[in-house]
Coordinates of C-alpha atoms in Angstrom, one line a residue:
Chain A
D1453 CA 117.5 9.5 -22.0
T1454 CA 114.2 10.3 -19.5
A1455 CA 112.4 14.3 -20.0
V1456 CA 111.9 14.3 -16.6
S1457 CA 113.2 13.0 -13.9
Q1458 CA 112.7 12.6 -10.0
T1459 CA 114.8 11.3 -7.1
P1460 CA 113.8 9.8 -5.1
K1461 CA 110.5 7.5 -7.0
Y1462 CA 109.8 5.9 -2.6
L1463 CA 110.9 8.0 0.1
V1464 CA 109.2 6.9 3.9
T1465 CA 110.5 8.8 6.6
Q1466 CA 109.7 9.7 10.4
M1467 CA 108.0 12.8 11.3
G1468 CA 110.1 16.0 12.0
N1469 CA 112.4 14.8 9.8
D1470 CA 113.6 17.1 7.3
K1471 CA 113.6 15.6 3.3
S1472 CA 115.0 16.5 -0.6
I1473 CA 113.6 15.8 -3.2
K1474 CA 115.4 16.5 -6.5
C1475 CA 114.1 17.1 -10.0
E1476 CA 116.0 16.6 -13.7
Q1477 CA 114.7 18.0 -17.2
N1478 CA 116.9 17.7 -20.0
L1479 CA 114.7 19.2 -22.7
G1480 CA 115.6 22.6 -22.2
H1481 CA 112.6 24.3 -20.9
D1482 CA 112.7 27.6 -19.2
T1483 CA 109.9 26.8 -16.8
M1484 CA 109.9 23.9 -14.1
Y1485 CA 107.0 22.8 -12.1
W1486 CA 106.5 20.6 -8.8
Y1487 CA 102.8 19.4 -7.6
K1488 CA 101.5 18.1 -5.5
Q1489 CA 99.0 14.6 -5.7
D1490 CA 96.7 13.3 -2.8
S1491 CA 95.5 10.3 -1.3
K1492 CA 92.1 11.3 -4.3
K1493 CA 94.7 11.9 -6.7
F1494 CA 94.0 15.4 -6.6
L1495 CA 96.8 17.4 -8.3
K1496 CA 97.6 20.9 -7.1
I1497 CA 100.2 23.4 -7.7
M1498 CA 103.2 24.2 -5.8
F1499 CA 105.9 26.5 -7.5
S1500 CA 107.0 27.3 -10.9
Y1501 CA 110.6 28.7 -11.7
N1502 CA 111.8 31.0 -15.1
N1503 CA 115.0 30.3 -15.8
K1504 CA 115.4 30.2 -11.9
E1505 CA 113.9 32.2 -10.7
L1506 CA 110.3 31.8 -8.5
I1507 CA 106.6 32.6 -11.5
I1508 CA 104.5 31.1 -8.5
N1509 CA 103.8 30.4 -4.9
E1510 CA 101.1 28.6 -3.9
T1511 CA 99.3 28.7 -0.5
V1512 CA 101.9 26.3 0.6
P1513 CA 103.8 25.8 4.4
N1514 CA 107.2 27.5 4.4
R1515 CA 108.3 24.6 5.0
F1516 CA 108.3 23.7 1.7
S1517 CA 110.9 25.4 -0.8
P1518 CA 112.0 25.1 -3.7
K1519 CA 115.2 25.7 -5.3
S1520 CA 116.4 25.8 -8.3
P1521 CA 120.5 25.9 -9.0
D1522 CA 119.8 26.2 -12.8
K1523 CA 116.8 26.0 -15.4
A1524 CA 117.5 22.3 -15.5
H1525 CA 117.2 21.0 -11.8
L1526 CA 114.3 22.2 -9.7
N1527 CA 114.0 20.5 -6.1
L1528 CA 112.3 20.5 -2.8
H1529 CA 113.3 20.6 0.1
I1530 CA 111.1 20.5 2.7
N1531 CA 111.4 21.0 6.8
S1532 CA 109.2 19.3 9.6
L1533 CA 108.5 16.6 7.9
E1534 CA 104.0 16.3 9.0
L1535 CA 101.6 13.6 8.1
G1536 CA 99.8 16.0 6.1
D1537 CA 102.6 15.8 4.0
S1538 CA 102.2 12.1 2.3
A1539 CA 101.8 11.9 -1.1
V1540 CA 103.2 11.7 -4.6
Y1541 CA 105.3 14.6 -5.5
F1542 CA 105.0 15.6 -9.3
C1543 CA 107.6 18.0 -11.1
A1544 CA 107.2 18.9 -14.4
S1545 CA 109.0 21.1 -17.2
R1546 CA 106.9 23.6 -20.2
D1547 CA 108.0 25.1 -22.8
L1548 CA 106.3 27.4 -24.9
D1549 CA 105.8 25.6 -28.0
H1550 CA 105.0 22.0 -26.6
G1551 CA 103.5 22.0 -23.3
Y1552 CA 104.4 20.0 -20.2
T1553 CA 106.2 17.1 -19.4
F1554 CA 105.8 15.3 -15.9
G1555 CA 108.0 13.5 -14.6
S1556 CA 107.2 9.6 -12.7
G1557 CA 107.3 10.8 -9.3
T1558 CA 108.0 11.0 -5.9
R1559 CA 106.2 8.9 -3.2
L1560 CA 107.0 10.8 -0.4
T1561 CA 105.2 8.7 3.1
V1562 CA 105.7 10.2 6.4
V1563 CA 105.1 7.8 9.4
Chain B
G816 CA 87.7 31.7 -7.9
E817 CA 89.3 29.5 -10.6
S818 CA 88.8 25.9 -10.4
V819 CA 88.3 23.1 -12.9
G820 CA 85.4 21.4 -11.7
L821 CA 85.6 17.6 -12.9
H822 CA 84.7 14.5 -9.4
L823 CA 86.7 11.1 -9.8
P824 CA 83.7 9.2 -11.0
T825 CA 84.8 5.5 -12.4
L826 CA 83.3 4.7 -16.1
S827 CA 83.7 1.1 -17.2
V828 CA 83.5 0.8 -20.8
Q829 CA 83.3 -2.4 -22.4
E830 CA 86.3 -2.5 -24.9
G831 CA 85.8 -1.8 -29.2
D832 CA 83.3 1.0 -27.8
N833 CA 84.1 4.7 -26.9
S834 CA 84.1 6.2 -23.8
I835 CA 83.0 10.6 -23.2
I836 CA 84.8 12.4 -20.0
N837 CA 83.5 15.3 -18.7
C838 CA 84.7 18.4 -17.2
A839 CA 83.3 21.1 -16.6
Y840 CA 85.7 24.3 -15.8
S841 CA 84.8 28.3 -14.4
N842 CA 87.6 30.7 -15.6
S843 CA 86.9 31.7 -18.6
A844 CA 90.0 33.8 -18.5
S845 CA 92.3 30.2 -19.3
D846 CA 93.7 30.4 -22.8
Y847 CA 93.6 26.9 -23.6
F848 CA 92.8 23.5 -21.2
I849 CA 94.6 19.9 -21.8
W850 CA 93.6 17.0 -21.6
Y851 CA 96.3 14.5 -19.2
K852 CA 95.7 10.3 -18.7
Q853 CA 97.6 9.3 -16.0
E854 CA 99.1 5.0 -16.0
S855 CA 99.2 4.2 -11.9
G856 CA 102.5 5.0 -10.9
K857 CA 102.8 7.1 -13.2
G858 CA 103.1 10.9 -13.4
P859 CA 100.2 12.5 -15.8
Q860 CA 100.8 12.1 -19.8
F861 CA 99.5 14.5 -22.8
I862 CA 96.6 13.6 -25.1
I863 CA 95.8 16.4 -26.4
D864 CA 95.1 20.7 -25.9
I865 CA 92.7 23.0 -27.2
R866 CA 92.6 26.4 -27.6
S867 CA 90.0 28.7 -26.1
N868 CA 89.5 30.6 -29.5
M869 CA 88.6 26.5 -31.0
D870 CA 85.5 24.7 -30.5
K871 CA 86.9 20.7 -31.5
R872 CA 89.6 19.4 -32.0
Q873 CA 90.7 15.6 -33.3
G874 CA 93.8 13.4 -32.0
Q875 CA 94.3 9.3 -33.2
R876 CA 91.3 7.9 -31.4
V877 CA 90.8 11.2 -29.6
T878 CA 88.1 14.2 -30.2
V879 CA 87.7 17.1 -27.4
L880 CA 84.5 19.7 -27.6
L881 CA 85.2 23.2 -25.9
N882 CA 81.9 24.6 -25.0
K883 CA 83.2 27.7 -23.6
T884 CA 79.4 29.2 -23.4
V885 CA 78.4 26.7 -20.5
K886 CA 82.0 26.2 -19.9
H887 CA 82.4 21.5 -20.2
L888 CA 84.9 20.1 -21.9
S889 CA 84.7 16.2 -22.8
L890 CA 87.3 13.7 -23.9
Q891 CA 85.7 11.2 -26.9
I892 CA 88.0 8.8 -27.2
A893 CA 87.2 5.9 -30.1
A894 CA 87.3 2.4 -29.8
T895 CA 88.2 2.3 -26.3
Q896 CA 91.3 -0.4 -25.8
P897 CA 92.5 -2.1 -22.6
G898 CA 95.3 0.3 -22.6
D899 CA 93.0 3.8 -22.1
S900 CA 92.2 2.1 -18.7
A901 CA 93.9 5.0 -15.9
V902 CA 92.5 8.2 -14.8
Y903 CA 92.6 11.2 -16.9
F904 CA 92.6 15.0 -15.6
C905 CA 91.2 18.3 -17.7
A906 CA 92.9 20.8 -16.9
E907 CA 93.5 24.7 -18.0
N908 CA 95.8 26.9 -18.1
M909 CA 96.4 30.7 -17.8
K910 CA 99.3 32.8 -18.8
A911 CA 97.6 35.7 -17.0
A912 CA 99.1 33.8 -14.1
G913 CA 102.3 32.9 -15.1
N914 CA 101.2 29.8 -16.9
K915 CA 99.5 28.4 -14.3
L916 CA 97.7 24.5 -15.0
T917 CA 94.9 23.5 -12.8
F918 CA 93.4 20.3 -12.8
G919 CA 90.5 18.8 -12.4
G920 CA 89.6 15.8 -10.2
G921 CA 90.0 12.7 -12.3
T922 CA 88.1 10.6 -13.4
R923 CA 88.5 7.1 -13.8
V924 CA 88.6 4.9 -16.5
L925 CA 88.3 0.9 -16.4
V926 CA 87.8 -0.9 -20.2
K927 CA 86.2 -3.9 -20.2
P928 CA 87.1 -7.0 -21.9

């Protein structure tokens, strides 16, 4: 009964590969987010979707493309992975009354 | 520009003592502020929030203080316990920016038995 679930939890891949991270929330929230946490623990927003519509698109390379097939899912596809993409990626969802709920993260390591 | 400033220091606290974590922010247009706790291998977990029209809010063993004059936010943890060891983040929410949540840099709290 995990509220916000991300898969995979760990992802190790070579430079140049394309990979996807999936996120699903069963809270009925309208808004979902992707955050990136670097090695110094700094959390920075990447994207936000509200009911399948892109709301926030921070300065993120075009190699990152979010996709929201429905309001319960927000996936993140990354093309041509680079060493600097190594980080922990967090999915979150939000509704107006209950604030933000974060997933447990996907640790991406590019080698 | 917008920023929530909290360089990542480490706060060592004796079990049973009170902890105070500080945060400075720069965007006076934020509508509310949130404190999160992040344990190793987990995502940020909500602790307490405070709206911009308030200056104090209390929860269970935690109190958040907001000083808009100097743009300062603090989290007080009473009777700190070993389970409180984690990294703590302050964050500001901007409804006008599509409910964009901007995080500070985090403070690591280590509770000594």
